PDB file of C-alpha atoms in Angstrom:
ATOM      1  CA  UNK A 300     -85.029 -23.857 -62.287  1.00 81.00           C
ATOM      2  CA  UNK A 301     -81.399 -24.821 -61.701  1.00 85.00           C
ATOM      3  CA  UNK A 302     -81.769 -24.243 -57.988  1.00 83.00           C
ATOM      4  CA  UNK A 303     -84.912 -26.359 -57.886  1.00 83.00           C
ATOM      5  CA  UNK A 304     -83.082 -29.244 -59.632  1.00 84.00           C
ATOM      6  CA  UNK A 305     -80.260 -29.118 -57.101  1.00 79.00           C
ATOM      7  CA  UNK A 306     -82.671 -29.080 -54.157  1.00 83.00           C
ATOM      8  CA  UNK A 307     -84.621 -32.009 -55.569  1.00 81.00           C
ATOM      9  CA  UNK A 308     -81.312 -33.854 -56.238  1.00 78.00           C
ATOM     10  CA  UNK A 309     -80.080 -33.187 -52.677  1.00 77.00           C
ATOM     11  CA  UNK A 310     -83.364 -34.374 -51.140  1.00 77.00           C
ATOM     12  CA  UNK A 311     -83.276 -37.490 -53.298  1.00 79.00           C
ATOM     13  CA  UNK A 312     -79.602 -38.154 -52.436  1.00 78.00           C
ATOM     14  CA  UNK A 313     -79.931 -37.486 -48.755  1.00 73.00           C
ATOM     15  CA  UNK A 314     -81.791 -40.739 -47.791  1.00 78.00           C
ATOM     16  CA  UNK A 315     -79.207 -42.772 -49.770  1.00 77.00           C
ATOM     17  CA  UNK A 316     -76.348 -41.178 -47.771  1.00 75.00           C
ATOM     18  CA  UNK A 317     -78.157 -41.787 -44.477  1.00 76.00           C
ATOM     19  CA  UNK A 318     -78.889 -45.383 -45.508  1.00 75.00           C
ATOM     20  CA  UNK A 319     -75.312 -45.990 -46.465  1.00 73.00           C
ATOM     21  CA  UNK A 320     -73.995 -44.601 -43.206  1.00 68.00           C
ATOM     22  CA  UNK A 321     -76.482 -46.665 -41.204  1.00 70.00           C
ATOM     23  CA  UNK A 322     -75.445 -49.829 -43.203  1.00 69.00           C
ATOM     24  CA  UNK A 323     -71.746 -49.250 -42.449  1.00 62.00           C
ATOM     25  CA  UNK A 324     -72.536 -48.533 -38.814  1.00 59.00           C
ATOM     26  CA  UNK A 325     -74.446 -51.813 -38.458  1.00 62.00           C
ATOM     27  CA  UNK A 326     -71.695 -53.787 -40.243  1.00 57.00           C
ATOM     28  CA  UNK A 327     -69.142 -52.628 -37.804  1.00 53.00           C
ATOM     29  CA  UNK A 328     -71.202 -52.753 -34.613  1.00 53.00           C
ATOM     30  CA  UNK A 329     -73.573 -55.665 -35.024  1.00 59.00           C
ATOM     31  CA  UNK A 330     -71.662 -58.041 -37.189  1.00 72.00           C
ATOM     32  CA  UNK A 331     -68.476 -58.947 -35.503  1.00 85.00           C
ATOM     33  CA  UNK A 332     -65.859 -60.596 -37.671  1.00 87.00           C
ATOM     34  CA  UNK A 333     -65.046 -63.319 -35.030  1.00 91.00           C
ATOM     35  CA  UNK A 334     -67.654 -65.662 -33.532  1.00 90.00           C
ATOM     36  CA  UNK A 335     -65.208 -66.686 -30.787  1.00 94.00           C
ATOM     37  CA  UNK A 336     -62.145 -65.242 -29.091  1.00 95.00           C
ATOM     38  CA  UNK A 337     -60.119 -68.018 -27.425  1.00 97.00           C
ATOM     39  CA  UNK A 338     -58.548 -66.692 -24.245  1.00 97.00           C
ATOM     40  CA  UNK A 339     -55.932 -69.017 -22.805  1.00 97.00           C
ATOM     41  CA  UNK A 340     -52.596 -69.299 -21.043  1.00 96.00           C
ATOM     42  CA  UNK A 341     -50.089 -70.666 -23.595  1.00 94.00           C
ATOM     43  CA  UNK A 342     -48.477 -72.977 -21.023  1.00 93.00           C
ATOM     44  CA  UNK A 343     -51.703 -74.516 -19.923  1.00 92.00           C
ATOM     45  CA  UNK A 344     -54.027 -74.738 -22.936  1.00 95.00           C
ATOM     46  CA  UNK A 345     -52.425 -73.724 -26.165  1.00 95.00           C
ATOM     47  CA  UNK A 346     -52.721 -77.191 -27.742  1.00 95.00           C
ATOM     48  CA  UNK A 347     -56.314 -77.354 -26.672  1.00 95.00           C
ATOM     49  CA  UNK A 348     -57.004 -73.865 -28.024  1.00 96.00           C
ATOM     50  CA  UNK A 349     -55.632 -74.964 -31.467  1.00 95.00           C
ATOM     51  CA  UNK A 350     -57.787 -78.194 -31.390  1.00 95.00           C
ATOM     52  CA  UNK A 351     -60.858 -76.083 -30.404  1.00 95.00           C
ATOM     53  CA  UNK A 352     -60.325 -73.621 -33.226  1.00 95.00           C
ATOM     54  CA  UNK A 353     -59.957 -76.366 -35.815  1.00 93.00           C
ATOM     55  CA  UNK A 354     -63.003 -78.167 -34.505  1.00 93.00           C
ATOM     56  CA  UNK A 355     -65.229 -75.086 -34.516  1.00 93.00           C
ATOM     57  CA  UNK A 356     -64.125 -74.125 -38.006  1.00 91.00           C
ATOM     58  CA  UNK A 357     -64.288 -77.689 -39.491  1.00 90.00           C
ATOM     59  CA  UNK A 358     -67.738 -78.303 -38.174  1.00 88.00           C
ATOM     60  CA  UNK A 359     -68.887 -74.800 -39.364  1.00 85.00           C
ATOM     61  CA  UNK A 360     -69.927 -73.833 -35.826  1.00 82.00           C
ATOM     62  CA  UNK A 361     -68.228 -70.471 -36.200  1.00 82.00           C
ATOM     63  CA  UNK A 362     -67.507 -68.050 -39.132  1.00 79.00           C
ATOM     64  CA  UNK A 363     -64.119 -67.189 -37.649  1.00 90.00           C
ATOM     65  CA  UNK A 364     -62.345 -67.979 -34.405  1.00 94.00           C
ATOM     66  CA  UNK A 365     -59.689 -65.671 -32.998  1.00 93.00           C
ATOM     67  CA  UNK A 366     -56.579 -67.391 -31.773  1.00 94.00           C
ATOM     68  CA  UNK A 367     -53.690 -65.068 -30.990  1.00 91.00           C
ATOM     69  CA  UNK A 368     -51.034 -67.148 -32.565  1.00 85.00           C
ATOM     70  CA  UNK A 369     -52.958 -66.946 -35.920  1.00 88.00           C
ATOM     71  CA  UNK A 370     -54.703 -63.651 -35.823  1.00 83.00           C
ATOM     72  CA  UNK A 371     -52.858 -61.229 -33.655  1.00 82.00           C
ATOM     73  CA  UNK A 372     -50.726 -58.787 -35.598  1.00 81.00           C
ATOM     74  CA  UNK A 373     -50.273 -56.142 -32.933  1.00 81.00           C
ATOM     75  CA  UNK A 374     -50.373 -56.900 -29.242  1.00 83.00           C
ATOM     76  CA  UNK A 375     -51.803 -53.483 -28.478  1.00 83.00           C
ATOM     77  CA  UNK A 376     -54.949 -54.442 -30.414  1.00 89.00           C
ATOM     78  CA  UNK A 377     -55.756 -57.670 -28.499  1.00 93.00           C
ATOM     79  CA  UNK A 378     -58.329 -56.007 -26.258  1.00 94.00           C
ATOM     80  CA  UNK A 379     -60.053 -54.426 -29.273  1.00 93.00           C
ATOM     81  CA  UNK A 380     -60.383 -57.869 -30.721  1.00 92.00           C
ATOM     82  CA  UNK A 381     -62.171 -59.029 -27.502  1.00 95.00           C
ATOM     83  CA  UNK A 382     -64.367 -56.011 -26.932  1.00 94.00           C
ATOM     84  CA  UNK A 383     -65.450 -54.987 -30.420  1.00 90.00           C
ATOM     85  CA  UNK A 384     -64.590 -57.734 -32.905  1.00 91.00           C
ATOM     86  CA  UNK A 385     -65.655 -60.928 -31.033  1.00 93.00           C
ATOM     87  CA  UNK A 386     -69.245 -62.079 -30.252  1.00 90.00           C
ATOM     88  CA  UNK A 387     -68.112 -64.488 -27.472  1.00 93.00           C
ATOM     89  CA  UNK A 388     -65.067 -65.019 -25.409  1.00 96.00           C
ATOM     90  CA  UNK A 389     -64.165 -68.651 -24.670  1.00 96.00           C
ATOM     91  CA  UNK A 390     -62.029 -68.716 -21.481  1.00 97.00           C
ATOM     92  CA  UNK A 391     -59.902 -71.794 -21.246  1.00 97.00           C
ATOM     93  CA  UNK A 392     -59.679 -72.072 -17.511  1.00 96.00           C
ATOM     94  CA  UNK A 393     -56.325 -73.693 -16.888  1.00 96.00           C
ATOM     95  CA  UNK A 394     -54.242 -73.457 -13.702  1.00 96.00           C
ATOM     96  CA  UNK A 395     -52.463 -70.243 -14.411  1.00 96.00           C
ATOM     97  CA  UNK A 396     -54.930 -68.340 -16.651  1.00 97.00           C
ATOM     98  CA  UNK A 397     -56.011 -65.863 -13.926  1.00 97.00           C
ATOM     99  CA  UNK A 398     -52.444 -65.075 -12.989  1.00 96.00           C
ATOM    100  CA  UNK A 399     -51.517 -63.977 -16.533  1.00 96.00           C
ATOM    101  CA  UNK A 400     -51.952 -60.227 -16.921  1.00 96.00           C
ATOM    102  CA  UNK A 401     -52.886 -60.380 -20.620  1.00 95.00           C
ATOM    103  CA  UNK A 402     -55.526 -63.072 -20.023  1.00 97.00           C
ATOM    104  CA  UNK A 403     -56.821 -60.989 -17.185  1.00 97.00           C
ATOM    105  CA  UNK A 404     -57.022 -57.992 -19.441  1.00 97.00           C
ATOM    106  CA  UNK A 405     -59.079 -60.012 -21.914  1.00 97.00           C
ATOM    107  CA  UNK A 406     -61.470 -60.977 -19.163  1.00 98.00           C
ATOM    108  CA  UNK A 407     -61.756 -57.419 -18.039  1.00 98.00           C
ATOM    109  CA  UNK A 408     -62.464 -56.196 -21.590  1.00 97.00           C
ATOM    110  CA  UNK A 409     -65.044 -58.927 -22.082  1.00 97.00           C
ATOM    111  CA  UNK A 410     -66.725 -57.833 -18.827  1.00 97.00           C
ATOM    112  CA  UNK A 411     -66.579 -54.092 -19.653  1.00 97.00           C
ATOM    113  CA  UNK A 412     -67.819 -54.650 -23.145  1.00 94.00           C
ATOM    114  CA  UNK A 413     -70.568 -57.109 -22.180  1.00 94.00           C
ATOM    115  CA  UNK A 414     -69.221 -59.835 -24.436  1.00 94.00           C
ATOM    116  CA  UNK A 415     -70.745 -63.232 -23.956  1.00 92.00           C
ATOM    117  CA  UNK A 416     -68.529 -65.666 -21.912  1.00 95.00           C
ATOM    118  CA  UNK A 417     -68.195 -69.373 -22.300  1.00 93.00           C
ATOM    119  CA  UNK A 418     -65.720 -71.149 -20.000  1.00 94.00           C
ATOM    120  CA  UNK A 419     -64.060 -74.492 -20.360  1.00 94.00           C
ATOM    121  CA  UNK A 420     -62.734 -75.638 -16.970  1.00 93.00           C
ATOM    122  CA  UNK A 421     -59.678 -77.823 -16.792  1.00 94.00           C
ATOM    123  CA  UNK A 422     -59.003 -80.194 -13.857  1.00 94.00           C
ATOM    124  CA  UNK A 423     -56.168 -78.002 -12.439  1.00 95.00           C
ATOM    125  CA  UNK A 424     -58.146 -74.765 -12.412  1.00 95.00           C
ATOM    126  CA  UNK A 425     -58.783 -73.112  -9.075  1.00 94.00           C
ATOM    127  CA  UNK A 426     -61.909 -70.955  -8.928  1.00 94.00           C
ATOM    128  CA  UNK A 427     -61.262 -67.398  -7.767  1.00 95.00           C
ATOM    129  CA  UNK A 428     -62.193 -66.923  -4.172  1.00 94.00           C
ATOM    130  CA  UNK A 429     -62.731 -63.606  -2.294  1.00 96.00           C
ATOM    131  CA  UNK A 430     -59.217 -63.621  -0.872  1.00 96.00           C
ATOM    132  CA  UNK A 431     -57.609 -64.050  -4.258  1.00 96.00           C
ATOM    133  CA  UNK A 432     -59.769 -61.263  -5.726  1.00 97.00           C
ATOM    134  CA  UNK A 433     -59.084 -58.893  -2.862  1.00 96.00           C
ATOM    135  CA  UNK A 434     -55.324 -59.369  -2.940  1.00 96.00           C
ATOM    136  CA  UNK A 435     -55.022 -59.792  -6.710  1.00 97.00           C
ATOM    137  CA  UNK A 436     -52.781 -56.759  -7.168  1.00 94.00           C
ATOM    138  CA  UNK A 437     -50.319 -58.108  -4.529  1.00 95.00           C
ATOM    139  CA  UNK A 438     -50.013 -61.483  -6.265  1.00 94.00           C
ATOM    140  CA  UNK A 439     -50.030 -60.381  -9.895  1.00 96.00           C
ATOM    141  CA  UNK A 440     -48.157 -57.392 -11.575  1.00 96.00           C
ATOM    142  CA  UNK A 441     -50.713 -55.772 -13.862  1.00 96.00           C
ATOM    143  CA  UNK A 442     -48.685 -52.612 -14.688  1.00 95.00           C
ATOM    144  CA  UNK A 443     -48.684 -53.662 -18.349  1.00 94.00           C
ATOM    145  CA  UNK A 444     -52.433 -53.294 -18.344  1.00 95.00           C
ATOM    146  CA  UNK A 445     -52.524 -49.815 -16.869  1.00 94.00           C
ATOM    147  CA  UNK A 446     -51.405 -48.250 -20.249  1.00 93.00           C
ATOM    148  CA  UNK A 447     -54.490 -49.945 -21.753  1.00 94.00           C
ATOM    149  CA  UNK A 448     -56.776 -48.294 -19.145  1.00 95.00           C
ATOM    150  CA  UNK A 449     -57.161 -51.335 -16.988  1.00 97.00           C
ATOM    151  CA  UNK A 450     -56.570 -50.871 -13.167  1.00 96.00           C
ATOM    152  CA  UNK A 451     -56.825 -53.172 -10.214  1.00 97.00           C
ATOM    153  CA  UNK A 452     -60.387 -52.211  -9.315  1.00 97.00           C
ATOM    154  CA  UNK A 453     -61.569 -53.226 -12.910  1.00 98.00           C
ATOM    155  CA  UNK A 454     -59.690 -56.569 -12.523  1.00 98.00           C
ATOM    156  CA  UNK A 455     -61.350 -57.203  -9.185  1.00 98.00           C
ATOM    157  CA  UNK A 456     -64.794 -56.406 -10.635  1.00 98.00           C
ATOM    158  CA  UNK A 457     -64.141 -58.689 -13.627  1.00 98.00           C
ATOM    159  CA  UNK A 458     -63.031 -61.547 -11.257  1.00 97.00           C
ATOM    160  CA  UNK A 459     -66.248 -61.165  -9.217  1.00 97.00           C
ATOM    161  CA  UNK A 460     -68.201 -61.280 -12.502  1.00 96.00           C
ATOM    162  CA  UNK A 461     -66.215 -64.310 -13.604  1.00 96.00           C
ATOM    163  CA  UNK A 462     -66.829 -65.939 -10.239  1.00 94.00           C
ATOM    164  CA  UNK A 463     -70.566 -65.515 -10.802  1.00 93.00           C
ATOM    165  CA  UNK A 464     -70.391 -66.610 -14.424  1.00 93.00           C
ATOM    166  CA  UNK A 465     -68.515 -69.829 -13.512  1.00 91.00           C
ATOM    167  CA  UNK A 466     -71.356 -70.926 -11.255  1.00 85.00           C
ATOM    168  CA  UNK A 467     -73.847 -70.567 -14.091  1.00 82.00           C
ATOM    169  CA  UNK A 468     -72.715 -72.262 -17.217  1.00 68.00           C
ATOM    170  CA  UNK A 469     -69.358 -73.938 -17.989  1.00 71.00           C
ATOM    171  CA  UNK A 470     -67.959 -77.009 -19.550  1.00 75.00           C
ATOM    172  CA  UNK A 471     -65.706 -79.242 -17.436  1.00 73.00           C
ATOM    173  CA  UNK A 472     -62.930 -80.764 -19.367  1.00 67.00           C
TER     174      UNK A 472
END
């Protein structure tokens, strides 16, 4: 009788455990804490990034917006915020954004993780052309990205993806 009670209790408890595990999985995978991740070069777009974040939050167009100066506690986690904690990356396309290794790492991570992309193009932005993509490693030192698993081939693939995405949908500022 005691064994029967234990078996019934286990069988009754098992669906609850499976349901709870599924709930936790969905919370971490489907519901990302940040609606938008603002990727920008500080020298070219930091004030605009601040304004954009304030506007999105004030108008309740986003639950949370990731801005590095507000939300980044550990630089080593920045790519995790892009790839698994943000629904959309907003790339503020200023003049030097593609020559900044960390910005490029964010773009690579968005591409690899299939994160949606929205781009806002500033007047001084130069679209990446084939020559720039092919010789990227000669022009920009990306050794700081290698320790995060990002190599030159991944950067070039992400730049080609970005090149295609910029022809689809973007906002010109």
